[in-house]
Amino acid sequence: LVGSEMCIRDRPEFMSVAAVGPGTEKYPMTVSVGDKVIITKYSGTNVKVDGKEYTIASVKDILAVVE
């Protein structure tokens, strides 16, 4: 596949789920702690807790669960 340079640079991110919330009626929680997921590149908010970096993302930003 051929894509623009911007498209190639902005690849999705692979993440491991560290915690989950309850979800909502519109966006029910579809992942569990320990799942490996792919999320959109610029989704979520990056935070640092006790020296460890996390990305807080919405369930609607999850593109796939990797098995």
mmCIF file of N, CA and C in Angstrom:
data_model
loop_
_atom_site.group_PDB
_atom_site.id
_atom_site.type_symbol
_atom_site.label_atom_id
_atom_site.label_comp_id
_atom_site.label_asym_id
_atom_site.label_seq_id
_atom_site.Cartn_x
_atom_site.Cartn_y
_atom_site.Cartn_z
ATOM 1 N N LEU A 1 0.833 -1.188 0.000
ATOM 2 C CA LEU A 1 0.000 0.000 0.000
ATOM 3 C C LEU A 1 0.870 1.242 0.000
ATOM 4 N N VAL A 2 0.414 2.236 -0.666
ATOM 5 C CA VAL A 2 1.136 3.491 -0.716
ATOM 6 C C VAL A 2 0.275 4.541 -0.041
ATOM 7 N N GLY A 3 0.865 5.312 0.861
ATOM 8 C CA GLY A 3 0.118 6.358 1.541
ATOM 9 C C GLY A 3 0.951 7.616 1.622
ATOM 10 N N SER A 4 0.323 8.678 2.030
ATOM 11 C CA SER A 4 1.064 9.921 2.184
ATOM 12 C C SER A 4 2.055 9.779 3.326
ATOM 13 N N GLU A 5 3.054 10.641 3.353
ATOM 14 C CA GLU A 5 4.050 10.607 4.429
ATOM 15 C C GLU A 5 3.388 10.785 5.778
ATOM 16 N N MET A 6 2.410 11.681 5.873
ATOM 17 C CA MET A 6 1.724 11.919 7.136
ATOM 18 C C MET A 6 0.984 10.668 7.594
ATOM 19 N N CYS A 7 0.349 9.974 6.676
ATOM 20 C CA CYS A 7 -0.387 8.756 7.001
ATOM 21 C C CYS A 7 0.556 7.685 7.537
ATOM 22 N N ILE A 8 1.733 7.560 6.950
ATOM 23 C CA ILE A 8 2.700 6.555 7.368
ATOM 24 C C ILE A 8 3.244 6.885 8.758
ATOM 25 N N ARG A 9 3.511 8.152 9.052
ATOM 26 C CA ARG A 9 4.042 8.556 10.356
ATOM 27 C C ARG A 9 3.016 8.383 11.462
ATOM 28 N N ASP A 10 1.740 8.520 11.157
ATOM 29 C CA ASP A 10 0.694 8.528 12.168
ATOM 30 C C ASP A 10 0.055 7.160 12.349
ATOM 31 N N ARG A 11 0.871 6.162 12.471
ATOM 32 C CA ARG A 11 0.377 4.802 12.666
ATOM 33 C C ARG A 11 -0.253 4.664 14.049
ATOM 34 N N PRO A 12 -1.197 3.731 14.171
ATOM 35 C CA PRO A 12 -1.822 3.491 15.477
ATOM 36 C C PRO A 12 -0.799 3.007 16.507
ATOM 37 N N GLU A 13 -1.164 3.096 17.770
ATOM 38 C CA GLU A 13 -0.300 2.704 18.881
ATOM 39 C C GLU A 13 -0.745 1.354 19.457
ATOM 40 N N PHE A 14 0.215 0.500 19.810
ATOM 41 C CA PHE A 14 -0.070 -0.744 20.508
ATOM 42 C C PHE A 14 0.067 -0.467 21.998
ATOM 43 N N MET A 15 -0.938 -0.860 22.783
ATOM 44 C CA MET A 15 -0.945 -0.608 24.226
ATOM 45 C C MET A 15 -1.376 -1.869 24.972
ATOM 46 N N SER A 16 -1.016 -1.937 26.238
ATOM 47 C CA SER A 16 -1.488 -2.988 27.130
ATOM 48 C C SER A 16 -2.432 -2.325 28.131
ATOM 49 N N VAL A 17 -3.602 -2.910 28.351
ATOM 50 C CA VAL A 17 -4.607 -2.317 29.231
ATOM 51 C C VAL A 17 -4.213 -2.549 30.691
ATOM 52 N N ALA A 18 -4.025 -1.449 31.446
ATOM 53 C CA ALA A 18 -3.634 -1.520 32.852
ATOM 54 C C ALA A 18 -4.835 -1.409 33.784
ATOM 55 N N ALA A 19 -5.888 -0.732 33.337
ATOM 56 C CA ALA A 19 -7.094 -0.553 34.155
ATOM 57 C C ALA A 19 -8.252 -0.212 33.230
ATOM 58 N N VAL A 20 -9.470 -0.504 33.675
ATOM 59 C CA VAL A 20 -10.655 -0.175 32.892
ATOM 60 C C VAL A 20 -11.715 0.456 33.791
ATOM 61 N N GLY A 21 -12.540 1.269 33.182
ATOM 62 C CA GLY A 21 -13.671 1.855 33.881
ATOM 63 C C GLY A 21 -14.935 1.095 33.523
ATOM 64 N N PRO A 22 -16.077 1.613 33.950
ATOM 65 C CA PRO A 22 -17.337 0.899 33.718
ATOM 66 C C PRO A 22 -17.882 1.023 32.299
ATOM 67 N N GLY A 23 -17.383 1.954 31.501
ATOM 68 C CA GLY A 23 -17.953 2.191 30.187
ATOM 69 C C GLY A 23 -19.252 2.975 30.338
ATOM 70 N N THR A 24 -19.971 3.147 29.245
ATOM 71 C CA THR A 24 -21.248 3.854 29.268
ATOM 72 C C THR A 24 -22.258 3.054 28.462
ATOM 73 N N GLU A 25 -23.490 3.506 28.481
ATOM 74 C CA GLU A 25 -24.509 2.826 27.690
ATOM 75 C C GLU A 25 -24.171 2.917 26.202
ATOM 76 N N LYS A 26 -23.703 4.078 25.772
ATOM 77 C CA LYS A 26 -23.347 4.286 24.368
ATOM 78 C C LYS A 26 -22.053 3.557 23.994
ATOM 79 N N TYR A 27 -21.071 3.533 24.909
ATOM 80 C CA TYR A 27 -19.780 2.894 24.675
ATOM 81 C C TYR A 27 -19.488 1.899 25.790
ATOM 82 N N PRO A 28 -20.061 0.685 25.728
ATOM 83 C CA PRO A 28 -19.811 -0.308 26.777
ATOM 84 C C PRO A 28 -18.345 -0.747 26.778
ATOM 85 N N MET A 29 -17.844 -1.134 27.952
ATOM 86 C CA MET A 29 -16.457 -1.570 28.074
ATOM 87 C C MET A 29 -16.287 -2.905 27.369
ATOM 88 N N THR A 30 -15.375 -2.973 26.436
ATOM 89 C CA THR A 30 -15.176 -4.185 25.636
ATOM 90 C C THR A 30 -13.809 -4.811 25.838
ATOM 91 N N VAL A 31 -13.020 -4.261 26.751
ATOM 92 C CA VAL A 31 -11.685 -4.805 27.018
ATOM 93 C C VAL A 31 -11.527 -5.077 28.504
ATOM 94 N N SER A 32 -10.528 -5.878 28.827
ATOM 95 C CA SER A 32 -10.222 -6.225 30.218
ATOM 96 C C SER A 32 -8.766 -5.909 30.510
ATOM 97 N N VAL A 33 -8.441 -5.811 31.783
ATOM 98 C CA VAL A 33 -7.051 -5.581 32.196
ATOM 99 C C VAL A 33 -6.183 -6.696 31.621
ATOM 100 N N GLY A 34 -5.061 -6.315 31.039
ATOM 101 C CA GLY A 34 -4.130 -7.268 30.451
ATOM 102 C C GLY A 34 -4.290 -7.427 28.948
ATOM 103 N N ASP A 35 -5.432 -7.002 28.397
ATOM 104 C CA ASP A 35 -5.617 -7.079 26.939
ATOM 105 C C ASP A 35 -4.596 -6.192 26.241
ATOM 106 N N LYS A 36 -4.179 -6.612 25.063
ATOM 107 C CA LYS A 36 -3.321 -5.787 24.220
ATOM 108 C C LYS A 36 -4.231 -5.186 23.152
ATOM 109 N N VAL A 37 -4.154 -3.867 22.995
ATOM 110 C CA VAL A 37 -5.050 -3.176 22.074
ATOM 111 C C VAL A 37 -4.280 -2.257 21.147
ATOM 112 N N ILE A 38 -4.935 -1.865 20.074
ATOM 113 C CA ILE A 38 -4.407 -0.866 19.156
ATOM 114 C C ILE A 38 -5.338 0.332 19.269
ATOM 115 N N ILE A 39 -4.764 1.516 19.561
ATOM 116 C CA ILE A 39 -5.568 2.729 19.662
ATOM 117 C C ILE A 39 -5.099 3.739 18.626
ATOM 118 N N THR A 40 -5.968 4.701 18.318
ATOM 119 C CA THR A 40 -5.593 5.729 17.357
ATOM 120 C C THR A 40 -4.398 6.518 17.887
ATOM 121 N N LYS A 41 -3.546 6.967 17.006
ATOM 122 C CA LYS A 41 -2.263 7.595 17.349
ATOM 123 C C LYS A 41 -2.360 8.731 18.364
ATOM 124 N N TYR A 42 -3.259 9.673 18.157
ATOM 125 C CA TYR A 42 -3.282 10.855 19.018
ATOM 126 C C TYR A 42 -4.441 10.852 20.007
ATOM 127 N N SER A 43 -4.979 9.693 20.317
ATOM 128 C CA SER A 43 -6.089 9.631 21.264
ATOM 129 C C SER A 43 -5.565 9.594 22.694
ATOM 130 N N GLY A 44 -6.428 9.927 23.615
ATOM 131 C CA GLY A 44 -6.092 9.805 25.018
ATOM 132 C C GLY A 44 -5.260 10.943 25.567
ATOM 133 N N THR A 45 -5.003 10.822 26.850
ATOM 134 C CA THR A 45 -4.209 11.800 27.585
ATOM 135 C C THR A 45 -3.059 11.069 28.254
ATOM 136 N N ASN A 46 -1.845 11.538 28.054
ATOM 137 C CA ASN A 46 -0.675 10.923 28.684
ATOM 138 C C ASN A 46 -0.481 11.490 30.076
ATOM 139 N N VAL A 47 -0.303 10.591 31.054
ATOM 140 C CA VAL A 47 -0.060 10.993 32.439
ATOM 141 C C VAL A 47 1.106 10.181 32.992
ATOM 142 N N LYS A 48 1.738 10.707 34.031
ATOM 143 C CA LYS A 48 2.828 10.013 34.697
ATOM 144 C C LYS A 48 2.423 9.811 36.155
ATOM 145 N N VAL A 49 2.435 8.552 36.617
ATOM 146 C CA VAL A 49 2.073 8.217 37.992
ATOM 147 C C VAL A 49 3.218 7.406 38.582
ATOM 148 N N ASP A 50 3.779 7.900 39.672
ATOM 149 C CA ASP A 50 4.904 7.226 40.336
ATOM 150 C C ASP A 50 6.020 6.867 39.361
ATOM 151 N N GLY A 51 6.293 7.793 38.436
ATOM 152 C CA GLY A 51 7.386 7.607 37.485
ATOM 153 C C GLY A 51 7.050 6.729 36.290
ATOM 154 N N LYS A 52 5.841 6.205 36.222
ATOM 155 C CA LYS A 52 5.443 5.351 35.107
ATOM 156 C C LYS A 52 4.437 6.096 34.235
ATOM 157 N N GLU A 53 4.622 6.015 32.902
ATOM 158 C CA GLU A 53 3.747 6.734 31.984
ATOM 159 C C GLU A 53 2.565 5.864 31.553
ATOM 160 N N TYR A 54 1.390 6.484 31.527
ATOM 161 C CA TYR A 54 0.155 5.824 31.099
ATOM 162 C C TYR A 54 -0.552 6.704 30.085
ATOM 163 N N THR A 55 -1.377 6.086 29.248
ATOM 164 C CA THR A 55 -2.251 6.817 28.347
ATOM 165 C C THR A 55 -3.684 6.494 28.754
ATOM 166 N N ILE A 56 -4.446 7.520 29.088
ATOM 167 C CA ILE A 56 -5.852 7.336 29.427
ATOM 168 C C ILE A 56 -6.641 7.582 28.146
ATOM 169 N N ALA A 57 -7.322 6.544 27.661
ATOM 170 C CA ALA A 57 -8.043 6.640 26.394
ATOM 171 C C ALA A 57 -9.475 6.153 26.567
ATOM 172 N N SER A 58 -10.321 6.633 25.705
ATOM 173 C CA SER A 58 -11.720 6.217 25.684
ATOM 174 C C SER A 58 -11.855 4.891 24.936
ATOM 175 N N VAL A 59 -12.818 4.095 25.337
ATOM 176 C CA VAL A 59 -13.049 2.819 24.667
ATOM 177 C C VAL A 59 -13.366 3.036 23.184
ATOM 178 N N LYS A 60 -13.926 4.170 22.834
ATOM 179 C CA LYS A 60 -14.243 4.433 21.422
ATOM 180 C C LYS A 60 -12.988 4.668 20.579
ATOM 181 N N ASP A 61 -11.828 4.900 21.223
ATOM 182 C CA ASP A 61 -10.574 5.094 20.496
ATOM 183 C C ASP A 61 -9.836 3.779 20.223
ATOM 184 N N ILE A 62 -10.359 2.671 20.727
ATOM 185 C CA ILE A 62 -9.734 1.365 20.516
ATOM 186 C C ILE A 62 -10.120 0.853 19.136
ATOM 187 N N LEU A 63 -9.110 0.570 18.321
ATOM 188 C CA LEU A 63 -9.333 0.075 16.972
ATOM 189 C C LEU A 63 -9.450 -1.438 16.933
ATOM 190 N N ALA A 64 -8.687 -2.133 17.800
ATOM 191 C CA ALA A 64 -8.696 -3.596 17.789
ATOM 192 C C ALA A 64 -8.098 -4.145 19.063
ATOM 193 N N VAL A 65 -8.485 -5.364 19.402
ATOM 194 C CA VAL A 65 -7.859 -6.112 20.485
ATOM 195 C C VAL A 65 -6.972 -7.148 19.805
ATOM 196 N N VAL A 66 -5.700 -7.201 20.216
ATOM 197 C CA VAL A 66 -4.727 -8.113 19.619
ATOM 198 C C VAL A 66 -4.674 -9.380 20.461
ATOM 199 N N GLU A 67 -4.813 -10.514 19.809
ATOM 200 C CA GLU A 67 -4.775 -11.785 20.533
ATOM 201 C C GLU A 67 -3.478 -12.505 20.329
#
